[in-house]
PDB file of C-alpha atoms in Angstrom:
ATOM      1  CA  MET A   1       0.031  -0.517  -0.046  1.00  0.00           C
ATOM      2  CA  GLU A   2       1.685   3.302  -1.234  1.00  0.00           C
ATOM      3  CA  GLY A   3       2.110   5.335   1.922  1.00  0.00           C
ATOM      4  CA  ARG A   4       3.115   5.919   5.210  1.00  0.00           C
ATOM      5  CA  PHE A   5       1.597   6.134   9.199  1.00  0.00           C
ATOM      6  CA  THR A   6       2.728   6.166  12.229  1.00  0.00           C
ATOM      7  CA  GLN A   7      -0.340   4.031  13.274  1.00  0.00           C
ATOM      8  CA  PRO A   8       0.263   0.352  14.120  1.00  0.00           C
ATOM      9  CA  ASP A   9      -0.550  -1.730  10.575  1.00  0.00           C
ATOM     10  CA  ARG A  10      -3.591  -2.907  11.576  1.00  0.00           C
ATOM     11  CA  VAL A  11      -5.129   0.637  11.776  1.00  0.00           C
ATOM     12  CA  ALA A  12      -3.150   1.133   8.934  1.00  0.00           C
ATOM     13  CA  GLN A  13      -5.021  -1.385   7.004  1.00  0.00           C
ATOM     14  CA  ASP A  14      -8.271  -0.078   7.744  1.00  0.00           C
ATOM     15  CA  PRO A  15      -7.791   3.944   7.278  1.00  0.00           C
ATOM     16  CA  THR A  16     -11.559   4.246   8.102  1.00  0.00           C
ATOM     17  CA  ARG A  17     -11.374   2.638  11.139  1.00  0.00           C
ATOM     18  CA  ARG A  18     -10.744   4.913  14.720  1.00  0.00           C
ATOM     19  CA  VAL A  19      -8.798   3.429  17.851  1.00  0.00           C
ATOM     20  CA  ARG A  20      -9.913   4.255  20.875  1.00  0.00           C
ATOM     21  CA  GLY A  21      -8.820   7.905  22.769  1.00  0.00           C
ATOM     22  CA  SER A  22      -6.787   7.760  19.794  1.00  0.00           C
ATOM     23  CA  ARG A  23      -6.110   9.879  16.236  1.00  0.00           C
ATOM     24  CA  LEU A  24      -5.194   8.239  12.662  1.00  0.00           C
ATOM     25  CA  ALA A  25      -2.352  10.096  11.555  1.00  0.00           C
ATOM     26  CA  SER A  26      -2.345  11.617   8.109  1.00  0.00           C
ATOM     27  CA  PRO A  27      -0.411  10.123   5.678  1.00  0.00           C
ATOM     28  CA  ILE A  28       2.757  11.259   4.614  1.00  0.00           C
ATOM     29  CA  LEU A  29       2.944  11.720   1.208  1.00  0.00           C
ATOM     30  CA  PRO A  30       6.134  11.494  -1.035  1.00  0.00           C
ATOM     31  CA  GLU A  31       7.255  14.650  -1.421  1.00  0.00           C
ATOM     32  CA  SER A  32       7.767  16.467  -5.169  1.00  0.00           C
ATOM     33  CA  PRO A  33      11.159  16.986  -7.193  1.00  0.00           C
ATOM     34  CA  GLU A  34      12.169  20.317  -6.161  1.00  0.00           C
ATOM     35  CA  PRO A  35      11.466  22.670  -9.203  1.00  0.00           C
ATOM     36  CA  GLY A  36      14.709  23.915 -10.823  1.00  0.00           C
ATOM     37  CA  VAL A  37      18.604  21.741 -11.552  1.00  0.00           C
ATOM     38  CA  ARG A  38      21.623  21.760  -9.520  1.00  0.00           C
ATOM     39  CA  ILE A  39      23.287  24.565 -10.146  1.00  0.00           C
ATOM     40  CA  ASN A  40      26.616  22.760 -11.068  1.00  0.00           C
ATOM     41  CA  ARG A  41      24.059  20.346 -14.184  1.00  0.00           C
ATOM     42  CA  TYR A  42      22.904  24.143 -15.161  1.00  0.00           C
ATOM     43  CA  LEU A  43      26.560  25.179 -16.263  1.00  0.00           C
ATOM     44  CA  ALA A  44      27.291  21.961 -17.072  1.00  0.00           C
ATOM     45  CA  ASP A  45      24.220  22.775 -20.106  1.00  0.00           C
ATOM     46  CA  CYS A  46      25.623  25.289 -21.022  1.00  0.00           C
ATOM     47  CA  GLY A  47      28.733  24.640 -22.511  1.00  0.00           C
ATOM     48  CA  LEU A  48      31.328  25.399 -19.796  1.00  0.00           C
ATOM     49  CA  GLY A  49      32.149  21.840 -18.841  1.00  0.00           C
ATOM     50  CA  SER A  50      32.004  19.119 -16.534  1.00  0.00           C
ATOM     51  CA  ARG A  51      29.669  18.922 -13.176  1.00  0.00           C
ATOM     52  CA  ARG A  52      32.259  18.277 -11.917  1.00  0.00           C
ATOM     53  CA  SER A  53      34.696  20.827 -12.706  1.00  0.00           C
ATOM     54  CA  CYS A  54      31.444  23.099 -12.768  1.00  0.00           C
ATOM     55  CA  GLU A  55      31.026  22.712  -8.739  1.00  0.00           C
ATOM     56  CA  ALA A  56      34.612  24.581  -8.876  1.00  0.00           C
ATOM     57  CA  LEU A  57      33.066  27.526 -10.367  1.00  0.00           C
ATOM     58  CA  VAL A  58      30.228  27.496  -7.561  1.00  0.00           C
ATOM     59  CA  ARG A  59      32.901  26.700  -5.168  1.00  0.00           C
ATOM     60  CA  ALA A  60      35.573  29.285  -6.201  1.00  0.00           C
ATOM     61  CA  GLY A  61      32.773  32.031  -5.953  1.00  0.00           C
ATOM     62  CA  ARG A  62      31.780  32.948  -9.569  1.00  0.00           C
ATOM     63  CA  VAL A  63      28.571  32.273 -10.084  1.00  0.00           C
ATOM     64  CA  SER A  64      25.970  34.578  -9.398  1.00  0.00           C
ATOM     65  CA  ILE A  65      22.393  34.266  -9.417  1.00  0.00           C
ATOM     66  CA  ASN A  66      19.768  36.563  -9.817  1.00  0.00           C
ATOM     67  CA  GLY A  67      22.706  39.387  -8.447  1.00  0.00           C
ATOM     68  CA  ASP A  68      23.598  36.649  -4.732  1.00  0.00           C
ATOM     69  CA  ARG A  69      26.594  34.680  -5.059  1.00  0.00           C
ATOM     70  CA  CYS A  70      26.058  31.631  -5.567  1.00  0.00           C
ATOM     71  CA  ILE A  71      28.490  29.480  -2.903  1.00  0.00           C
ATOM     72  CA  GLU A  72      25.849  26.221  -1.638  1.00  0.00           C
ATOM     73  CA  LEU A  73      25.861  23.000  -4.131  1.00  0.00           C
ATOM     74  CA  SER A  74      22.102  22.688  -3.660  1.00  0.00           C
ATOM     75  CA  THR A  75      21.010  25.778  -5.410  1.00  0.00           C
ATOM     76  CA  ARG A  76      19.156  25.304  -7.836  1.00  0.00           C
ATOM     77  CA  VAL A  77      18.222  26.990 -10.634  1.00  0.00           C
ATOM     78  CA  ARG A  78      14.736  27.880 -11.689  1.00  0.00           C
ATOM     79  CA  SER A  79      12.860  28.958 -14.807  1.00  0.00           C
ATOM     80  CA  GLY A  80      13.557  32.581 -14.713  1.00  0.00           C
ATOM     81  CA  ASP A  81      16.474  33.091 -12.748  1.00  0.00           C
ATOM     82  CA  HIS A  82      19.195  35.081 -13.617  1.00  0.00           C
ATOM     83  CA  VAL A  83      22.869  33.459 -13.997  1.00  0.00           C
ATOM     84  CA  LEU A  84      26.016  34.840 -14.596  1.00  0.00           C
ATOM     85  CA  VAL A  85      29.418  33.538 -14.665  1.00  0.00           C
ATOM     86  CA  ASP A  86      32.365  35.526 -13.871  1.00  0.00           C
ATOM     87  CA  GLY A  87      30.296  38.510 -14.366  1.00  0.00           C
ATOM     88  CA  GLU A  88      28.847  37.151 -17.543  1.00  0.00           C
ATOM     89  CA  PRO A  89      25.044  35.261 -18.497  1.00  0.00           C
ATOM     90  CA  VAL A  90      24.808  31.976 -19.041  1.00  0.00           C
ATOM     91  CA  GLU A  91      22.527  30.629 -21.066  1.00  0.00           C
ATOM     92  CA  GLN A  92      21.358  26.633 -21.598  1.00  0.00           C
ATOM     93  CA  GLY A  93      21.452  25.679 -25.325  1.00  0.00           C
ATOM     94  CA  GLU A  94      24.479  27.446 -25.939  1.00  0.00           C
ATOM     95  CA  GLN A  95      26.774  26.006 -28.041  1.00  0.00           C
ATOM     96  CA  HIS A  96      30.219  27.507 -27.584  1.00  0.00           C
ATOM     97  CA  ILE A  97      32.725  28.911 -25.677  1.00  0.00           C
ATOM     98  CA  THR A  98      34.515  31.984 -25.558  1.00  0.00           C
ATOM     99  CA  LEU A  99      37.237  32.788 -22.574  1.00  0.00           C
ATOM    100  CA  LEU A 100      40.371  35.251 -22.094  1.00  0.00           C
ATOM    101  CA  LEU A 101      44.114  34.103 -21.265  1.00  0.00           C
ATOM    102  CA  ASN A 102      46.628  36.552 -19.910  1.00  0.00           C
ATOM    103  CA  LYS A 103      49.769  34.723 -21.533  1.00  0.00           C
ATOM    104  CA  PRO A 104      52.674  35.042 -19.697  1.00  0.00           C
ATOM    105  CA  PRO A 105      56.213  34.409 -21.039  1.00  0.00           C
ATOM    106  CA  GLY A 106      57.179  31.669 -21.632  1.00  0.00           C
ATOM    107  CA  PRO A 107      54.361  28.699 -22.517  1.00  0.00           C
ATOM    108  CA  LEU A 108      53.751  28.438 -26.552  1.00  0.00           C
ATOM    109  CA  CYS A 109      50.957  28.720 -28.288  1.00  0.00           C
ATOM    110  CA  THR A 110      50.513  25.935 -29.675  1.00  0.00           C
ATOM    111  CA  ARG A 111      47.782  21.950 -28.946  1.00  0.00           C
ATOM    112  CA  ASP A 112      50.739  19.592 -28.199  1.00  0.00           C
ATOM    113  CA  ASP A 113      54.334  20.826 -28.528  1.00  0.00           C
ATOM    114  CA  PRO A 114      56.692  17.704 -29.555  1.00  0.00           C
ATOM    115  CA  GLY A 115      59.427  18.841 -28.007  1.00  0.00           C
ATOM    116  CA  GLY A 116      57.305  18.422 -24.536  1.00  0.00           C
ATOM    117  CA  ARG A 117      57.299  22.139 -23.417  1.00  0.00           C
ATOM    118  CA  ASP A 118      54.280  24.200 -21.883  1.00  0.00           C
ATOM    119  CA  THR A 119      50.956  25.077 -24.149  1.00  0.00           C
ATOM    120  CA  ILE A 120      48.741  28.063 -23.029  1.00  0.00           C
ATOM    121  CA  PHE A 121      46.311  24.502 -22.894  1.00  0.00           C
ATOM    122  CA  ASP A 122      48.627  24.194 -19.581  1.00  0.00           C
ATOM    123  CA  LEU A 123      47.410  26.957 -18.196  1.00  0.00           C
ATOM    124  CA  LEU A 124      43.760  26.045 -18.891  1.00  0.00           C
ATOM    125  CA  PRO A 125      41.758  23.219 -16.146  1.00  0.00           C
ATOM    126  CA  ALA A 126      41.548  19.625 -17.741  1.00  0.00           C
ATOM    127  CA  HIS A 127      37.506  20.189 -18.795  1.00  0.00           C
ATOM    128  CA  LEU A 128      38.783  23.003 -21.084  1.00  0.00           C
ATOM    129  CA  ARG A 129      41.870  21.507 -22.480  1.00  0.00           C
ATOM    130  CA  ARG A 130      39.712  18.257 -23.663  1.00  0.00           C
ATOM    131  CA  GLN A 131      37.713  20.563 -25.533  1.00  0.00           C
ATOM    132  CA  ARG A 132      39.859  19.574 -28.858  1.00  0.00           C
ATOM    133  CA  ASN A 133      37.807  22.565 -30.721  1.00  0.00           C
ATOM    134  CA  LEU A 134      38.603  24.839 -28.794  1.00  0.00           C
ATOM    135  CA  SER A 135      41.902  27.745 -30.968  1.00  0.00           C
ATOM    136  CA  TYR A 136      43.549  30.623 -30.448  1.00  0.00           C
ATOM    137  CA  ALA A 137      43.407  33.425 -32.312  1.00  0.00           C
ATOM    138  CA  GLY A 138      46.734  36.138 -33.516  1.00  0.00           C
ATOM    139  CA  ARG A 139      49.062  34.237 -31.846  1.00  0.00           C
ATOM    140  CA  LEU A 140      51.977  35.407 -29.276  1.00  0.00           C
ATOM    141  CA  ASP A 141      55.283  34.145 -29.238  1.00  0.00           C
ATOM    142  CA  ARG A 142      56.328  32.157 -26.142  1.00  0.00           C
ATOM    143  CA  ASP A 143      58.690  35.577 -24.703  1.00  0.00           C
ATOM    144  CA  SER A 144      55.683  37.845 -25.418  1.00  0.00           C
ATOM    145  CA  GLU A 145      53.154  38.121 -22.672  1.00  0.00           C
ATOM    146  CA  GLY A 146      49.215  39.670 -22.261  1.00  0.00           C
ATOM    147  CA  LEU A 147      45.945  39.182 -23.912  1.00  0.00           C
ATOM    148  CA  LEU A 148      44.830  35.740 -26.051  1.00  0.00           C
ATOM    149  CA  VAL A 149      41.151  35.102 -26.955  1.00  0.00           C
ATOM    150  CA  LEU A 150      40.179  31.729 -27.785  1.00  0.00           C
ATOM    151  CA  SER A 151      36.406  29.599 -28.595  1.00  0.00           C
ATOM    152  CA  THR A 152      35.051  27.106 -29.774  1.00  0.00           C
ATOM    153  CA  ASP A 153      34.136  29.052 -32.131  1.00  0.00           C
ATOM    154  CA  GLY A 154      34.966  29.480 -35.771  1.00  0.00           C
ATOM    155  CA  SER A 155      33.401  32.154 -36.284  1.00  0.00           C
ATOM    156  CA  ILE A 156      35.103  34.315 -33.559  1.00  0.00           C
ATOM    157  CA  ILE A 157      38.485  32.668 -34.747  1.00  0.00           C
ATOM    158  CA  GLN A 158      37.911  34.430 -38.783  1.00  0.00           C
ATOM    159  CA  ARG A 159      36.438  37.269 -37.458  1.00  0.00           C
ATOM    160  CA  LEU A 160      39.387  38.247 -35.191  1.00  0.00           C
ATOM    161  CA  THR A 161      42.017  36.495 -37.311  1.00  0.00           C
ATOM    162  CA  HIS A 162      40.849  38.411 -40.655  1.00  0.00           C
ATOM    163  CA  PRO A 163      42.785  41.271 -41.718  1.00  0.00           C
ATOM    164  CA  SER A 164      40.055  42.550 -43.282  1.00  0.00           C
ATOM    165  CA  ASN A 165      37.816  42.826 -40.523  1.00  0.00           C
ATOM    166  CA  LYS A 166      41.049  45.027 -39.003  1.00  0.00           C
ATOM    167  CA  ILE A 167      40.220  44.387 -35.643  1.00  0.00           C
ATOM    168  CA  GLU A 168      42.667  46.886 -33.183  1.00  0.00           C
ATOM    169  CA  LYS A 169      44.969  44.788 -31.333  1.00  0.00           C
ATOM    170  CA  GLU A 170      47.688  47.504 -28.687  1.00  0.00           C
ATOM    171  CA  TYR A 171      51.057  46.192 -27.916  1.00  0.00           C
ATOM    172  CA  LEU A 172      53.588  47.851 -25.536  1.00  0.00           C
ATOM    173  CA  VAL A 173      57.052  46.912 -26.001  1.00  0.00           C
ATOM    174  CA  TRP A 174      59.907  47.739 -23.769  1.00  0.00           C
ATOM    175  CA  LEU A 175      62.955  49.180 -25.521  1.00  0.00           C
ATOM    176  CA  THR A 176      66.633  48.240 -24.880  1.00  0.00           C
ATOM    177  CA  LYS A 177      67.324  51.899 -26.080  1.00  0.00           C
ATOM    178  CA  PRO A 178      65.463  55.228 -26.117  1.00  0.00           C
ATOM    179  CA  PHE A 179      63.075  55.855 -28.730  1.00  0.00           C
ATOM    180  CA  HIS A 180      63.679  58.385 -31.222  1.00  0.00           C
ATOM    181  CA  GLU A 181      60.349  59.715 -31.804  1.00  0.00           C
ATOM    182  CA  GLU A 182      60.643  59.655 -36.125  1.00  0.00           C
ATOM    183  CA  ASP A 183      60.883  56.435 -35.768  1.00  0.00           C
ATOM    184  CA  ALA A 184      57.326  56.910 -35.330  1.00  0.00           C
ATOM    185  CA  GLY A 185      56.974  57.466 -38.461  1.00  0.00           C
ATOM    186  CA  LYS A 186      58.306  55.139 -40.240  1.00  0.00           C
ATOM    187  CA  MET A 187      56.362  52.154 -38.776  1.00  0.00           C
ATOM    188  CA  LEU A 188      53.426  54.516 -39.509  1.00  0.00           C
ATOM    189  CA  ALA A 189      54.526  54.113 -43.057  1.00  0.00           C
ATOM    190  CA  GLY A 190      55.522  50.798 -42.932  1.00  0.00           C
ATOM    191  CA  ILE A 191      58.640  48.889 -43.011  1.00  0.00           C
ATOM    192  CA  ASP A 192      59.775  46.267 -45.802  1.00  0.00           C
ATOM    193  CA  THR A 193      59.441  42.503 -44.564  1.00  0.00           C
ATOM    194  CA  PRO A 194      60.357  38.906 -45.747  1.00  0.00           C
ATOM    195  CA  ASP A 195      55.914  38.724 -45.076  1.00  0.00           C
ATOM    196  CA  GLY A 196      55.491  42.396 -46.718  1.00  0.00           C
ATOM    197  CA  LEU A 197      55.295  45.066 -45.705  1.00  0.00           C
ATOM    198  CA  ALA A 198      54.703  45.834 -42.428  1.00  0.00           C
ATOM    199  CA  ARG A 199      52.494  49.024 -40.900  1.00  0.00           C
ATOM    200  CA  ALA A 200      51.528  49.785 -37.596  1.00  0.00           C
ATOM    201  CA  LYS A 201      48.491  52.065 -37.245  1.00  0.00           C
ATOM    202  CA  SER A 202      49.976  53.658 -34.394  1.00  0.00           C
ATOM    203  CA  VAL A 203      52.837  54.158 -32.960  1.00  0.00           C
ATOM    204  CA  GLU A 204      53.287  57.066 -29.212  1.00  0.00           C
ATOM    205  CA  LYS A 205      55.884  57.037 -26.816  1.00  0.00           C
ATOM    206  CA  VAL A 206      55.188  56.104 -23.915  1.00  0.00           C
ATOM    207  CA  SER A 207      58.306  56.829 -22.128  1.00  0.00           C
ATOM    208  CA  LYS A 208      62.396  56.910 -22.740  1.00  0.00           C
ATOM    209  CA  ARG A 209      61.660  53.142 -23.364  1.00  0.00           C
ATOM    210  CA  THR A 210      58.706  52.192 -23.457  1.00  0.00           C
ATOM    211  CA  VAL A 211      55.876  52.414 -26.871  1.00  0.00           C
ATOM    212  CA  ALA A 212      52.149  52.147 -27.405  1.00  0.00           C
ATOM    213  CA  VAL A 213      52.020  50.555 -30.249  1.00  0.00           C
ATOM    214  CA  VAL A 214      48.746  49.548 -32.131  1.00  0.00           C
ATOM    215  CA  LEU A 215      48.134  47.022 -35.349  1.00  0.00           C
ATOM    216  CA  GLU A 216      45.888  45.933 -37.705  1.00  0.00           C
ATOM    217  CA  GLN A 217      47.777  43.876 -39.876  1.00  0.00           C
ATOM    218  CA  GLY A 218      48.833  40.357 -38.169  1.00  0.00           C
ATOM    219  CA  MET A 219      51.952  39.222 -39.350  1.00  0.00           C
ATOM    220  CA  LYS A 220      54.760  36.953 -37.665  1.00  0.00           C
ATOM    221  CA  ARG A 221      57.032  38.735 -34.965  1.00  0.00           C
ATOM    222  CA  GLN A 222      55.456  41.945 -36.819  1.00  0.00           C
ATOM    223  CA  ILE A 223      56.317  44.020 -33.748  1.00  0.00           C
ATOM    224  CA  ARG A 224      59.601  43.094 -32.983  1.00  0.00           C
ATOM    225  CA  VAL A 225      60.848  42.151 -36.491  1.00  0.00           C
ATOM    226  CA  MET A 226      59.647  45.721 -36.864  1.00  0.00           C
ATOM    227  CA  LEU A 227      61.928  47.259 -34.418  1.00  0.00           C
ATOM    228  CA  ASP A 228      64.682  44.984 -35.499  1.00  0.00           C
ATOM    229  CA  ALA A 229      65.320  46.548 -38.781  1.00  0.00           C
ATOM    230  CA  LEU A 230      65.253  50.379 -37.084  1.00  0.00           C
ATOM    231  CA  GLY A 231      67.695  48.975 -35.075  1.00  0.00           C
ATOM    232  CA  TYR A 232      65.579  48.485 -31.143  1.00  0.00           C
ATOM    233  CA  GLY A 233      65.954  45.355 -28.894  1.00  0.00           C
ATOM    234  CA  VAL A 234      63.187  44.227 -27.438  1.00  0.00           C
ATOM    235  CA  LYS A 235      63.147  43.793 -23.314  1.00  0.00           C
ATOM    236  CA  ARG A 236      59.608  42.441 -23.407  1.00  0.00           C
ATOM    237  CA  LEU A 237      56.821  43.103 -25.155  1.00  0.00           C
ATOM    238  CA  ALA A 238      52.261  43.023 -23.940  1.00  0.00           C
ATOM    239  CA  ARG A 239      49.272  42.660 -25.211  1.00  0.00           C
ATOM    240  CA  VAL A 240      47.561  45.237 -23.496  1.00  0.00           C
ATOM    241  CA  ARG A 241      43.848  45.262 -25.841  1.00  0.00           C
ATOM    242  CA  ILE A 242      42.211  43.894 -28.499  1.00  0.00           C
ATOM    243  CA  GLY A 243      39.365  45.459 -30.124  1.00  0.00           C
ATOM    244  CA  GLY A 244      37.773  47.473 -27.281  1.00  0.00           C
ATOM    245  CA  LEU A 245      38.470  44.364 -24.685  1.00  0.00           C
ATOM    246  CA  GLU A 246      40.454  45.303 -22.340  1.00  0.00           C
ATOM    247  CA  ALA A 247      41.467  43.162 -19.313  1.00  0.00           C
ATOM    248  CA  PRO A 248      43.749  45.237 -16.295  1.00  0.00           C
ATOM    249  CA  GLY A 249      42.379  42.899 -13.495  1.00  0.00           C
ATOM    250  CA  LEU A 250      43.691  39.684 -15.032  1.00  0.00           C
ATOM    251  CA  GLN A 251      46.708  38.468 -14.019  1.00  0.00           C
ATOM    252  CA  PRO A 252      49.394  36.247 -15.599  1.00  0.00           C
ATOM    253  CA  GLY A 253      48.049  32.661 -15.771  1.00  0.00           C
ATOM    254  CA  GLN A 254      44.957  33.830 -15.167  1.00  0.00           C
ATOM    255  CA  TRP A 255      42.085  33.459 -17.373  1.00  0.00           C
ATOM    256  CA  ARG A 256      37.595  33.605 -17.719  1.00  0.00           C
ATOM    257  CA  PHE A 257      34.974  33.272 -19.997  1.00  0.00           C
ATOM    258  CA  LEU A 258      33.840  36.289 -22.204  1.00  0.00           C
ATOM    259  CA  GLY A 259      30.398  36.757 -22.352  1.00  0.00           C
ATOM    260  CA  ARG A 260      27.691  38.999 -24.713  1.00  0.00           C
ATOM    261  CA  ARG A 261      29.613  41.902 -22.695  1.00  0.00           C
ATOM    262  CA  ASP A 262      32.703  41.050 -23.909  1.00  0.00           C
ATOM    263  CA  LEU A 263      31.904  40.571 -27.323  1.00  0.00           C
ATOM    264  CA  CYS A 264      30.024  43.507 -28.418  1.00  0.00           C
ATOM    265  CA  GLN A 265      33.528  45.505 -27.424  1.00  0.00           C
ATOM    266  CA  LEU A 266      36.042  42.539 -28.954  1.00  0.00           C
ATOM    267  CA  LEU A 267      33.991  42.855 -32.228  1.00  0.00           C
ATOM    268  CA  GLY A 268      33.220  45.663 -31.880  1.00  0.00           C
ATOM    269  CA  GLU A 269      29.705  45.091 -32.095  1.00  0.00           C
ATOM    270  CA  THR A 270      26.635  47.495 -30.388  1.00  0.00           C
ATOM    271  CA  LYS A 271      24.919  45.446 -27.695  1.00  0.00           C
ATOM    272  CA  HIS A 272      20.767  45.078 -28.209  1.00  0.00           C
TER     273      HIS A 272
END
């Protein structure tokens, strides 16, 4: 018989029968399933990784629901809830993930290195490394550092890398000797390289030995080659902006997911 009673079985067999001096208890009915889904499952369904890796996002305090930080794994997401990861909205049914990595000097921009050297993918958690369709847009050489976009969306990679889209990338460059103002004009006019005429969109002297360079081209080691042709050595080179997207609080080796607002800044679109 379904249900459970607190009275003895002889009473339970006849729910209409009363026992003198006692009152038949109401049955305890099976509990209805709680509405919504657990937060780790919700995030996994949004394409942010396995349930276990999504639990790590919650524990790290990177998830909020309806404006409140979510740190309890038992939290359930219900219809109409507004879920953010790293301050950006996520929704079930999303097919792609895009993230921003602050690459430190050292790791290579490649998926696998035959020599066993560290790559940018070693900076990511295991559930992201397993995403074989996760690609990077705009290589940074081993000694360079700064912002790097990775995405499972090929259209985003294409828009960021194809020269016709003219997505700006800004770099800070620390030189081995003082920079001469007249050399800025040479970089703007173009310098012949083995890969063709390399031009900077803008060059600004930040300090005696530091310049800010904006590129729309994407030639291999372009800034280093241009400055070398002018007699400068590069001590340090960091990409600090892609499109309209900057991330001054993102430390070397750290990464975060990009949401719609970030992508609008990145690609120069208007948010609707």
